[in-house]
Amino acid sequence: MSENEQDKRLEETAGEEPAKEEKSGREAYEWVQALVCSVLAVVVLFTFVIRLIGVDGYSMVPTLQDGDRLLVTTSLLSGEYRYGDIVIIQKGTFADGDPIVKRVIATEGQTVDIDFANGIVYVDGEALGEPYINEPTYTDEGTEFPLTVPEGSIFVMGDNRNRSDDSRNAELGTVDTRYVIGRAVFLLFPGADEATGKRNFGRIGLIGGVEA
């Protein structure tokens, strides 16, 4: 190989190295950019769209167990709350400000009355069938009935009626929907069953409402 050919070859090799470094740097920048965008998307998703909430206590037995992990759609996606929805509420002046999980029994404009002697709940004068409850509603917690739910509010109770602190308690009463974090839509991981102490993984799945 002549001297001129050697010089030309060296020039070509020297030109390839900066090009490779530039390509490698561009790829690294694009990878970091994609990673940052993905992290931001996850943060936004779990801040404004969905939340992961754990059930604490037995107030929703038999529907939910202590330790259940729920996927919750926030109020941005939930829309109007309806009878039968399972919702997560957080009010600073109640339950030490911790989130509580309850079922919607009545919405704005509806009138709730409870016959505690017979354990029957009435909404707008009609007795609810309530196939989801653990036992009839015998426990009076201080709220006066009949009660008409104010605009922008809901009346909630736990399915385990005689072990639930809910809208029957005058300290909570009807709940302004601004205190509602969202609606439970999916059971991601089951807690141990109160009766058996075992986890039933067959419970994993969608959490439906109740037909009115």
mmCIF file with all atom_site columns, C-alpha atoms in Angstrom:
data_model
loop_
_atom_site.group_PDB
_atom_site.id
_atom_site.type_symbol
_atom_site.label_atom_id
_atom_site.label_alt_id
_atom_site.label_comp_id
_atom_site.label_asym_id
_atom_site.label_entity_id
_atom_site.label_seq_id
_atom_site.pdbx_PDB_ins_code
_atom_site.Cartn_x
_atom_site.Cartn_y
_atom_site.Cartn_z
_atom_site.occupancy
_atom_site.B_iso_or_equiv
_atom_site.pdbx_formal_charge
_atom_site.auth_seq_id
_atom_site.auth_comp_id
_atom_site.auth_asym_id
_atom_site.auth_atom_id
_atom_site.pdbx_PDB_model_num
ATOM 1   C CA . MET A 1 1   ? 0.000   0.000   0.000  1.00 0.00 ? 1   MET A CA 1
ATOM 2   C CA . SER A 1 2   ? 1.375   3.401   -1.014 1.00 0.00 ? 2   SER A CA 1
ATOM 3   C CA . GLU A 1 3   ? 1.966   6.209   1.430  1.00 0.00 ? 3   GLU A CA 1
ATOM 4   C CA . ASN A 1 4   ? -0.955  8.211   -0.007 1.00 0.00 ? 4   ASN A CA 1
ATOM 5   C CA . GLU A 1 5   ? -3.318  5.274   0.394  1.00 0.00 ? 5   GLU A CA 1
ATOM 6   C CA . GLN A 1 6   ? -2.238  4.812   4.021  1.00 0.00 ? 6   GLN A CA 1
ATOM 7   C CA . ASP A 1 7   ? -2.867  8.479   4.776  1.00 0.00 ? 7   ASP A CA 1
ATOM 8   C CA . LYS A 1 8   ? -6.330  8.297   3.174  1.00 0.00 ? 8   LYS A CA 1
ATOM 9   C CA . ARG A 1 9   ? -7.190  5.192   5.192  1.00 0.00 ? 9   ARG A CA 1
ATOM 10  C CA . LEU A 1 10  ? -6.104  6.881   8.438  1.00 0.00 ? 10  LEU A CA 1
ATOM 11  C CA . GLU A 1 11  ? -8.240  9.927   7.619  1.00 0.00 ? 11  GLU A CA 1
ATOM 12  C CA . GLU A 1 12  ? -11.311 7.728   7.001  1.00 0.00 ? 12  GLU A CA 1
ATOM 13  C CA . THR A 1 13  ? -10.790 5.832   10.280 1.00 0.00 ? 13  THR A CA 1
ATOM 14  C CA . ALA A 1 14  ? -10.335 9.059   12.214 1.00 0.00 ? 14  ALA A CA 1
ATOM 15  C CA . GLY A 1 15  ? -13.603 10.404  10.755 1.00 0.00 ? 15  GLY A CA 1
ATOM 16  C CA . GLU A 1 16  ? -15.569 7.276   11.707 1.00 0.00 ? 16  GLU A CA 1
ATOM 17  C CA . GLU A 1 17  ? -14.767 7.510   15.444 1.00 0.00 ? 17  GLU A CA 1
ATOM 18  C CA . PRO A 1 18  ? -16.448 10.911  16.117 1.00 0.00 ? 18  PRO A CA 1
ATOM 19  C CA . ALA A 1 19  ? -19.471 9.759   14.098 1.00 0.00 ? 19  ALA A CA 1
ATOM 20  C CA . LYS A 1 20  ? -19.788 6.626   16.239 1.00 0.00 ? 20  LYS A CA 1
ATOM 21  C CA . GLU A 1 21  ? -19.441 8.675   19.443 1.00 0.00 ? 21  GLU A CA 1
ATOM 22  C CA . GLU A 1 22  ? -22.095 11.132  18.226 1.00 0.00 ? 22  GLU A CA 1
ATOM 23  C CA . LYS A 1 23  ? -24.514 8.279   17.388 1.00 0.00 ? 23  LYS A CA 1
ATOM 24  C CA . SER A 1 24  ? -23.883 6.607   20.754 1.00 0.00 ? 24  SER A CA 1
ATOM 25  C CA . GLY A 1 25  ? -24.473 9.886   22.605 1.00 0.00 ? 25  GLY A CA 1
ATOM 26  C CA . ARG A 1 26  ? -27.690 10.528  20.681 1.00 0.00 ? 26  ARG A CA 1
ATOM 27  C CA . GLU A 1 27  ? -28.987 7.037   21.486 1.00 0.00 ? 27  GLU A CA 1
ATOM 28  C CA . ALA A 1 28  ? -28.188 7.503   25.193 1.00 0.00 ? 28  ALA A CA 1
ATOM 29  C CA . TYR A 1 29  ? -29.993 10.858  25.218 1.00 0.00 ? 29  TYR A CA 1
ATOM 30  C CA . GLU A 1 30  ? -33.067 9.352   23.520 1.00 0.00 ? 30  GLU A CA 1
ATOM 31  C CA . TRP A 1 31  ? -33.093 6.441   26.006 1.00 0.00 ? 31  TRP A CA 1
ATOM 32  C CA . VAL A 1 32  ? -32.891 8.799   29.010 1.00 0.00 ? 32  VAL A CA 1
ATOM 33  C CA . GLN A 1 33  ? -35.599 11.012  27.498 1.00 0.00 ? 33  GLN A CA 1
ATOM 34  C CA . ALA A 1 34  ? -37.899 8.006   27.008 1.00 0.00 ? 34  ALA A CA 1
ATOM 35  C CA . LEU A 1 35  ? -37.236 6.832   30.587 1.00 0.00 ? 35  LEU A CA 1
ATOM 36  C CA . VAL A 1 36  ? -38.021 10.269  32.050 1.00 0.00 ? 36  VAL A CA 1
ATOM 37  C CA . CYS A 1 37  ? -41.238 10.527  30.005 1.00 0.00 ? 37  CYS A CA 1
ATOM 38  C CA . SER A 1 38  ? -42.291 7.055   31.161 1.00 0.00 ? 38  SER A CA 1
ATOM 39  C CA . VAL A 1 39  ? -41.671 7.901   34.817 1.00 0.00 ? 39  VAL A CA 1
ATOM 40  C CA . LEU A 1 40  ? -43.615 11.160  34.489 1.00 0.00 ? 40  LEU A CA 1
ATOM 41  C CA . ALA A 1 41  ? -46.489 9.337   32.795 1.00 0.00 ? 41  ALA A CA 1
ATOM 42  C CA . VAL A 1 42  ? -46.658 6.802   35.653 1.00 0.00 ? 42  VAL A CA 1
ATOM 43  C CA . VAL A 1 43  ? -46.556 9.582   38.264 1.00 0.00 ? 43  VAL A CA 1
ATOM 44  C CA . VAL A 1 44  ? -49.378 11.470  36.531 1.00 0.00 ? 44  VAL A CA 1
ATOM 45  C CA . LEU A 1 45  ? -51.386 8.260   36.108 1.00 0.00 ? 45  LEU A CA 1
ATOM 46  C CA . PHE A 1 46  ? -51.151 7.281   39.782 1.00 0.00 ? 46  PHE A CA 1
ATOM 47  C CA . THR A 1 47  ? -51.726 10.845  40.985 1.00 0.00 ? 47  THR A CA 1
ATOM 48  C CA . PHE A 1 48  ? -54.657 11.991  38.890 1.00 0.00 ? 48  PHE A CA 1
ATOM 49  C CA . VAL A 1 49  ? -56.219 8.902   37.293 1.00 0.00 ? 49  VAL A CA 1
ATOM 50  C CA . ILE A 1 50  ? -55.860 5.783   39.439 1.00 0.00 ? 50  ILE A CA 1
ATOM 51  C CA . ARG A 1 51  ? -54.805 4.991   42.992 1.00 0.00 ? 51  ARG A CA 1
ATOM 52  C CA . LEU A 1 52  ? -53.860 1.854   44.898 1.00 0.00 ? 52  LEU A CA 1
ATOM 53  C CA . ILE A 1 53  ? -55.702 1.649   48.224 1.00 0.00 ? 53  ILE A CA 1
ATOM 54  C CA . GLY A 1 54  ? -55.571 -0.979  50.968 1.00 0.00 ? 54  GLY A CA 1
ATOM 55  C CA . VAL A 1 55  ? -58.604 -2.022  52.995 1.00 0.00 ? 55  VAL A CA 1
ATOM 56  C CA . ASP A 1 56  ? -58.031 -1.506  56.715 1.00 0.00 ? 56  ASP A CA 1
ATOM 57  C CA . GLY A 1 57  ? -60.462 -3.362  58.975 1.00 0.00 ? 57  GLY A CA 1
ATOM 58  C CA . TYR A 1 58  ? -63.550 -5.514  58.586 1.00 0.00 ? 58  TYR A CA 1
ATOM 59  C CA . SER A 1 59  ? -66.311 -2.973  57.912 1.00 0.00 ? 59  SER A CA 1
ATOM 60  C CA . MET A 1 60  ? -66.816 -4.225  54.340 1.00 0.00 ? 60  MET A CA 1
ATOM 61  C CA . VAL A 1 61  ? -66.981 -7.976  55.079 1.00 0.00 ? 61  VAL A CA 1
ATOM 62  C CA . PRO A 1 62  ? -68.091 -10.133 53.284 1.00 0.00 ? 62  PRO A CA 1
ATOM 63  C CA . THR A 1 63  ? -67.466 -8.103  50.099 1.00 0.00 ? 63  THR A CA 1
ATOM 64  C CA . LEU A 1 64  ? -63.957 -6.999  51.060 1.00 0.00 ? 64  LEU A CA 1
ATOM 65  C CA . GLN A 1 65  ? -61.492 -8.294  53.619 1.00 0.00 ? 65  GLN A CA 1
ATOM 66  C CA . ASP A 1 66  ? -58.909 -6.560  55.772 1.00 0.00 ? 66  ASP A CA 1
ATOM 67  C CA . GLY A 1 67  ? -55.711 -6.259  53.725 1.00 0.00 ? 67  GLY A CA 1
ATOM 68  C CA . ASP A 1 68  ? -57.370 -6.331  50.293 1.00 0.00 ? 68  ASP A CA 1
ATOM 69  C CA . ARG A 1 69  ? -55.548 -4.169  47.746 1.00 0.00 ? 69  ARG A CA 1
ATOM 70  C CA . LEU A 1 70  ? -57.839 -2.197  45.457 1.00 0.00 ? 70  LEU A CA 1
ATOM 71  C CA . LEU A 1 71  ? -57.386 -0.336  42.188 1.00 0.00 ? 71  LEU A CA 1
ATOM 72  C CA . VAL A 1 72  ? -59.342 2.907   42.465 1.00 0.00 ? 72  VAL A CA 1
ATOM 73  C CA . THR A 1 73  ? -60.315 5.312   39.699 1.00 0.00 ? 73  THR A CA 1
ATOM 74  C CA . THR A 1 74  ? -60.126 8.897   40.942 1.00 0.00 ? 74  THR A CA 1
ATOM 75  C CA . SER A 1 75  ? -62.952 11.400  40.724 1.00 0.00 ? 75  SER A CA 1
ATOM 76  C CA . LEU A 1 76  ? -61.645 12.521  37.321 1.00 0.00 ? 76  LEU A CA 1
ATOM 77  C CA . LEU A 1 77  ? -62.818 9.208   35.842 1.00 0.00 ? 77  LEU A CA 1
ATOM 78  C CA . SER A 1 78  ? -65.494 8.121   38.291 1.00 0.00 ? 78  SER A CA 1
ATOM 79  C CA . GLY A 1 79  ? -68.188 10.573  37.225 1.00 0.00 ? 79  GLY A CA 1
ATOM 80  C CA . GLU A 1 80  ? -71.344 10.602  39.326 1.00 0.00 ? 80  GLU A CA 1
ATOM 81  C CA . TYR A 1 81  ? -71.508 8.108   42.172 1.00 0.00 ? 81  TYR A CA 1
ATOM 82  C CA . ARG A 1 82  ? -74.459 5.721   42.216 1.00 0.00 ? 82  ARG A CA 1
ATOM 83  C CA . TYR A 1 83  ? -76.138 3.337   44.605 1.00 0.00 ? 83  TYR A CA 1
ATOM 84  C CA . GLY A 1 84  ? -73.971 0.276   45.131 1.00 0.00 ? 84  GLY A CA 1
ATOM 85  C CA . ASP A 1 85  ? -70.631 1.864   44.227 1.00 0.00 ? 85  ASP A CA 1
ATOM 86  C CA . ILE A 1 86  ? -67.771 1.073   46.592 1.00 0.00 ? 86  ILE A CA 1
ATOM 87  C CA . VAL A 1 87  ? -65.937 4.305   47.271 1.00 0.00 ? 87  VAL A CA 1
ATOM 88  C CA . ILE A 1 88  ? -62.903 5.476   49.195 1.00 0.00 ? 88  ILE A CA 1
ATOM 89  C CA . ILE A 1 89  ? -63.414 8.520   51.409 1.00 0.00 ? 89  ILE A CA 1
ATOM 90  C CA . GLN A 1 90  ? -60.830 10.640  53.179 1.00 0.00 ? 90  GLN A CA 1
ATOM 91  C CA . LYS A 1 91  ? -62.012 13.337  55.550 1.00 0.00 ? 91  LYS A CA 1
ATOM 92  C CA . GLY A 1 92  ? -59.502 14.929  57.901 1.00 0.00 ? 92  GLY A CA 1
ATOM 93  C CA . THR A 1 93  ? -61.919 15.163  60.811 1.00 0.00 ? 93  THR A CA 1
ATOM 94  C CA . PHE A 1 94  ? -63.000 11.522  60.674 1.00 0.00 ? 94  PHE A CA 1
ATOM 95  C CA . ALA A 1 95  ? -61.098 8.257   61.322 1.00 0.00 ? 95  ALA A CA 1
ATOM 96  C CA . ASP A 1 96  ? -57.914 10.246  62.040 1.00 0.00 ? 96  ASP A CA 1
ATOM 97  C CA . GLY A 1 97  ? -57.926 11.381  58.428 1.00 0.00 ? 97  GLY A CA 1
ATOM 98  C CA . ASP A 1 98  ? -57.249 7.859   57.115 1.00 0.00 ? 98  ASP A CA 1
ATOM 99  C CA . PRO A 1 99  ? -59.035 6.625   53.960 1.00 0.00 ? 99  PRO A CA 1
ATOM 100 C CA . ILE A 1 100 ? -62.144 4.528   54.622 1.00 0.00 ? 100 ILE A CA 1
ATOM 101 C CA . VAL A 1 101 ? -63.910 2.157   52.231 1.00 0.00 ? 101 VAL A CA 1
ATOM 102 C CA . LYS A 1 102 ? -67.728 2.174   52.148 1.00 0.00 ? 102 LYS A CA 1
ATOM 103 C CA . ARG A 1 103 ? -70.686 1.491   49.863 1.00 0.00 ? 103 ARG A CA 1
ATOM 104 C CA . VAL A 1 104 ? -72.921 4.221   48.453 1.00 0.00 ? 104 VAL A CA 1
ATOM 105 C CA . ILE A 1 105 ? -76.481 3.735   49.713 1.00 0.00 ? 105 ILE A CA 1
ATOM 106 C CA . ALA A 1 106 ? -78.095 6.989   48.594 1.00 0.00 ? 106 ALA A CA 1
ATOM 107 C CA . THR A 1 107 ? -77.203 10.059  46.539 1.00 0.00 ? 107 THR A CA 1
ATOM 108 C CA . GLU A 1 108 ? -78.242 13.707  46.544 1.00 0.00 ? 108 GLU A CA 1
ATOM 109 C CA . GLY A 1 109 ? -81.967 14.338  46.919 1.00 0.00 ? 109 GLY A CA 1
ATOM 110 C CA . GLN A 1 110 ? -82.758 10.830  48.157 1.00 0.00 ? 110 GLN A CA 1
ATOM 111 C CA . THR A 1 111 ? -84.213 10.212  51.605 1.00 0.00 ? 111 THR A CA 1
ATOM 112 C CA . VAL A 1 112 ? -82.770 7.497   53.849 1.00 0.00 ? 112 VAL A CA 1
ATOM 113 C CA . ASP A 1 113 ? -84.591 5.917   56.765 1.00 0.00 ? 113 ASP A CA 1
ATOM 114 C CA . ILE A 1 114 ? -83.528 2.932   58.870 1.00 0.00 ? 114 ILE A CA 1
ATOM 115 C CA . ASP A 1 115 ? -85.696 0.599   60.932 1.00 0.00 ? 115 ASP A CA 1
ATOM 116 C CA . PHE A 1 116 ? -83.054 -0.450  63.449 1.00 0.00 ? 116 PHE A CA 1
ATOM 117 C CA . ALA A 1 117 ? -85.431 -2.806  65.258 1.00 0.00 ? 117 ALA A CA 1
ATOM 118 C CA . ASN A 1 118 ? -85.811 -4.953  62.151 1.00 0.00 ? 118 ASN A CA 1
ATOM 119 C CA . GLY A 1 119 ? -82.527 -4.042  60.463 1.00 0.00 ? 119 GLY A CA 1
ATOM 120 C CA . ILE A 1 120 ? -84.131 -2.648  57.291 1.00 0.00 ? 120 ILE A CA 1
ATOM 121 C CA . VAL A 1 121 ? -82.832 0.292   55.249 1.00 0.00 ? 121 VAL A CA 1
ATOM 122 C CA . TYR A 1 122 ? -85.256 2.394   53.219 1.00 0.00 ? 122 TYR A CA 1
ATOM 123 C CA . VAL A 1 123 ? -84.406 4.806   50.398 1.00 0.00 ? 123 VAL A CA 1
ATOM 124 C CA . ASP A 1 124 ? -87.235 7.025   49.181 1.00 0.00 ? 124 ASP A CA 1
ATOM 125 C CA . GLY A 1 125 ? -89.680 4.829   51.082 1.00 0.00 ? 125 GLY A CA 1
ATOM 126 C CA . GLU A 1 126 ? -88.602 1.541   49.482 1.00 0.00 ? 126 GLU A CA 1
ATOM 127 C CA . ALA A 1 127 ? -86.790 -1.199  51.420 1.00 0.00 ? 127 ALA A CA 1
ATOM 128 C CA . LEU A 1 128 ? -83.415 -2.159  49.958 1.00 0.00 ? 128 LEU A CA 1
ATOM 129 C CA . GLY A 1 129 ? -82.781 -5.843  49.243 1.00 0.00 ? 129 GLY A CA 1
ATOM 130 C CA . GLU A 1 130 ? -79.059 -5.555  50.062 1.00 0.00 ? 130 GLU A CA 1
ATOM 131 C CA . PRO A 1 131 ? -77.701 -9.019  49.154 1.00 0.00 ? 131 PRO A CA 1
ATOM 132 C CA . TYR A 1 132 ? -74.172 -7.750  49.851 1.00 0.00 ? 132 TYR A CA 1
ATOM 133 C CA . ILE A 1 133 ? -74.489 -7.160  53.630 1.00 0.00 ? 133 ILE A CA 1
ATOM 134 C CA . ASN A 1 134 ? -73.086 -9.424  56.329 1.00 0.00 ? 134 ASN A CA 1
ATOM 135 C CA . GLU A 1 135 ? -76.117 -8.983  58.594 1.00 0.00 ? 135 GLU A CA 1
ATOM 136 C CA . PRO A 1 136 ? -79.113 -6.631  58.963 1.00 0.00 ? 136 PRO A CA 1
ATOM 137 C CA . THR A 1 137 ? -78.613 -3.038  60.106 1.00 0.00 ? 137 THR A CA 1
ATOM 138 C CA . TYR A 1 138 ? -79.271 -3.003  63.857 1.00 0.00 ? 138 TYR A CA 1
ATOM 139 C CA . THR A 1 139 ? -76.677 -0.469  65.029 1.00 0.00 ? 139 THR A CA 1
ATOM 140 C CA . ASP A 1 140 ? -77.711 3.162   65.494 1.00 0.00 ? 140 ASP A CA 1
ATOM 141 C CA . GLU A 1 141 ? -74.691 5.486   65.607 1.00 0.00 ? 141 GLU A CA 1
ATOM 142 C CA . GLY A 1 142 ? -76.363 8.836   66.279 1.00 0.00 ? 142 GLY A CA 1
ATOM 143 C CA . THR A 1 143 ? -77.483 10.232  62.917 1.00 0.00 ? 143 THR A CA 1
ATOM 144 C CA . GLU A 1 144 ? -81.159 11.217  62.951 1.00 0.00 ? 144 GLU A CA 1
ATOM 145 C CA . PHE A 1 145 ? -83.502 9.597   60.443 1.00 0.00 ? 145 PHE A CA 1
ATOM 146 C CA . PRO A 1 146 ? -85.235 10.068  58.087 1.00 0.00 ? 146 PRO A CA 1
ATOM 147 C CA . LEU A 1 147 ? -82.472 12.032  56.388 1.00 0.00 ? 147 LEU A CA 1
ATOM 148 C CA . THR A 1 148 ? -82.421 13.672  52.961 1.00 0.00 ? 148 THR A CA 1
ATOM 149 C CA . VAL A 1 149 ? -79.015 13.641  51.288 1.00 0.00 ? 149 VAL A CA 1
ATOM 150 C CA . PRO A 1 150 ? -77.861 17.202  50.429 1.00 0.00 ? 150 PRO A CA 1
ATOM 151 C CA . GLU A 1 151 ? -76.773 18.288  46.981 1.00 0.00 ? 151 GLU A CA 1
ATOM 152 C CA . GLY A 1 152 ? -73.265 17.138  46.094 1.00 0.00 ? 152 GLY A CA 1
ATOM 153 C CA . SER A 1 153 ? -73.228 14.498  48.840 1.00 0.00 ? 153 SER A CA 1
ATOM 154 C CA . ILE A 1 154 ? -73.697 10.750  49.328 1.00 0.00 ? 154 ILE A CA 1
ATOM 155 C CA . PHE A 1 155 ? -74.831 8.507   52.182 1.00 0.00 ? 155 PHE A CA 1
ATOM 156 C CA . VAL A 1 156 ? -72.527 5.541   52.771 1.00 0.00 ? 156 VAL A CA 1
ATOM 157 C CA . MET A 1 157 ? -72.406 2.424   54.937 1.00 0.00 ? 157 MET A CA 1
ATOM 158 C CA . GLY A 1 158 ? -70.145 -0.586  55.318 1.00 0.00 ? 158 GLY A CA 1
ATOM 159 C CA . ASP A 1 159 ? -71.424 -4.025  54.278 1.00 0.00 ? 159 ASP A CA 1
ATOM 160 C CA . ASN A 1 160 ? -70.591 -5.392  57.731 1.00 0.00 ? 160 ASN A CA 1
ATOM 161 C CA . ARG A 1 161 ? -73.295 -3.166  59.179 1.00 0.00 ? 161 ARG A CA 1
ATOM 162 C CA . ASN A 1 162 ? -72.808 -3.767  62.873 1.00 0.00 ? 162 ASN A CA 1
ATOM 163 C CA . ARG A 1 163 ? -69.026 -3.349  62.692 1.00 0.00 ? 163 ARG A CA 1
ATOM 164 C CA . SER A 1 164 ? -68.888 -0.263  60.497 1.00 0.00 ? 164 SER A CA 1
ATOM 165 C CA . ASP A 1 165 ? -68.405 3.393   61.376 1.00 0.00 ? 165 ASP A CA 1
ATOM 166 C CA . ASP A 1 166 ? -70.148 5.269   58.564 1.00 0.00 ? 166 ASP A CA 1
ATOM 167 C CA . SER A 1 167 ? -72.861 7.811   57.680 1.00 0.00 ? 167 SER A CA 1
ATOM 168 C CA . ARG A 1 168 ? -74.926 6.576   60.622 1.00 0.00 ? 168 ARG A CA 1
ATOM 169 C CA . ASN A 1 169 ? -72.293 8.259   62.775 1.00 0.00 ? 169 ASN A CA 1
ATOM 170 C CA . ALA A 1 170 ? -73.193 11.943  63.165 1.00 0.00 ? 170 ALA A CA 1
ATOM 171 C CA . GLU A 1 171 ? -69.461 12.813  63.037 1.00 0.00 ? 171 GLU A CA 1
ATOM 172 C CA . LEU A 1 172 ? -69.403 11.666  59.410 1.00 0.00 ? 172 LEU A CA 1
ATOM 173 C CA . GLY A 1 173 ? -73.026 11.885  58.307 1.00 0.00 ? 173 GLY A CA 1
ATOM 174 C CA . THR A 1 174 ? -73.624 12.456  54.621 1.00 0.00 ? 174 THR A CA 1
ATOM 175 C CA . VAL A 1 175 ? -70.339 12.825  52.731 1.00 0.00 ? 175 VAL A CA 1
ATOM 176 C CA . ASP A 1 176 ? -69.529 15.714  50.419 1.00 0.00 ? 176 ASP A CA 1
ATOM 177 C CA . THR A 1 177 ? -68.227 14.092  47.213 1.00 0.00 ? 177 THR A CA 1
ATOM 178 C CA . ARG A 1 178 ? -65.164 16.342  47.383 1.00 0.00 ? 178 ARG A CA 1
ATOM 179 C CA . TYR A 1 179 ? -63.978 14.010  50.149 1.00 0.00 ? 179 TYR A CA 1
ATOM 180 C CA . VAL A 1 180 ? -64.292 10.975  47.868 1.00 0.00 ? 180 VAL A CA 1
ATOM 181 C CA . ILE A 1 181 ? -60.946 9.796   46.487 1.00 0.00 ? 181 ILE A CA 1
ATOM 182 C CA . GLY A 1 182 ? -62.630 7.581   43.931 1.00 0.00 ? 182 GLY A CA 1
ATOM 183 C CA . ARG A 1 183 ? -64.440 4.350   43.106 1.00 0.00 ? 183 ARG A CA 1
ATOM 184 C CA . ALA A 1 184 ? -62.975 0.860   43.697 1.00 0.00 ? 184 ALA A CA 1
ATOM 185 C CA . VAL A 1 185 ? -63.006 -0.988  40.373 1.00 0.00 ? 185 VAL A CA 1
ATOM 186 C CA . PHE A 1 186 ? -60.620 -3.943  40.724 1.00 0.00 ? 186 PHE A CA 1
ATOM 187 C CA . LEU A 1 187 ? -59.377 -6.195  43.525 1.00 0.00 ? 187 LEU A CA 1
ATOM 188 C CA . LEU A 1 188 ? -55.664 -6.632  42.827 1.00 0.00 ? 188 LEU A CA 1
ATOM 189 C CA . PHE A 1 189 ? -54.590 -8.745  45.804 1.00 0.00 ? 189 PHE A CA 1
ATOM 190 C CA . PRO A 1 190 ? -56.745 -10.410 48.465 1.00 0.00 ? 190 PRO A CA 1
ATOM 191 C CA . GLY A 1 191 ? -56.292 -10.053 52.175 1.00 0.00 ? 191 GLY A CA 1
ATOM 192 C CA . ALA A 1 192 ? -56.762 -13.029 54.493 1.00 0.00 ? 192 ALA A CA 1
ATOM 193 C CA . ASP A 1 193 ? -60.364 -14.073 55.032 1.00 0.00 ? 193 ASP A CA 1
ATOM 194 C CA . GLU A 1 194 ? -61.554 -13.121 58.522 1.00 0.00 ? 194 GLU A CA 1
ATOM 195 C CA . ALA A 1 195 ? -63.172 -16.525 59.077 1.00 0.00 ? 195 ALA A CA 1
ATOM 196 C CA . THR A 1 196 ? -60.543 -18.861 57.599 1.00 0.00 ? 196 THR A CA 1
ATOM 197 C CA . GLY A 1 197 ? -57.373 -16.788 57.844 1.00 0.00 ? 197 GLY A CA 1
ATOM 198 C CA . LYS A 1 198 ? -56.530 -17.776 54.248 1.00 0.00 ? 198 LYS A CA 1
ATOM 199 C CA . ARG A 1 199 ? -56.283 -15.731 51.054 1.00 0.00 ? 199 ARG A CA 1
ATOM 200 C CA . ASN A 1 200 ? -58.760 -16.569 48.324 1.00 0.00 ? 200 ASN A CA 1
ATOM 201 C CA . PHE A 1 201 ? -57.049 -15.612 45.072 1.00 0.00 ? 201 PHE A CA 1
ATOM 202 C CA . GLY A 1 202 ? -60.226 -16.428 43.195 1.00 0.00 ? 202 GLY A CA 1
ATOM 203 C CA . ARG A 1 203 ? -61.570 -13.103 44.483 1.00 0.00 ? 203 ARG A CA 1
ATOM 204 C CA . ILE A 1 204 ? -59.159 -11.164 42.272 1.00 0.00 ? 204 ILE A CA 1
ATOM 205 C CA . GLY A 1 205 ? -61.078 -9.305  39.589 1.00 0.00 ? 205 GLY A CA 1
ATOM 206 C CA . LEU A 1 206 ? -63.484 -6.507  38.793 1.00 0.00 ? 206 LEU A CA 1
ATOM 207 C CA . ILE A 1 207 ? -65.539 -4.952  41.564 1.00 0.00 ? 207 ILE A CA 1
ATOM 208 C CA . GLY A 1 208 ? -69.028 -4.362  40.250 1.00 0.00 ? 208 GLY A CA 1
ATOM 209 C CA . GLY A 1 209 ? -71.787 -2.158  41.567 1.00 0.00 ? 209 GLY A CA 1
ATOM 210 C CA . VAL A 1 210 ? -75.318 -3.164  42.441 1.00 0.00 ? 210 VAL A CA 1
ATOM 211 C CA . GLU A 1 211 ? -78.376 -2.979  40.249 1.00 0.00 ? 211 GLU A CA 1
ATOM 212 C CA . ALA A 1 212 ? -80.808 -0.391  41.556 1.00 0.00 ? 212 ALA A CA 1
#
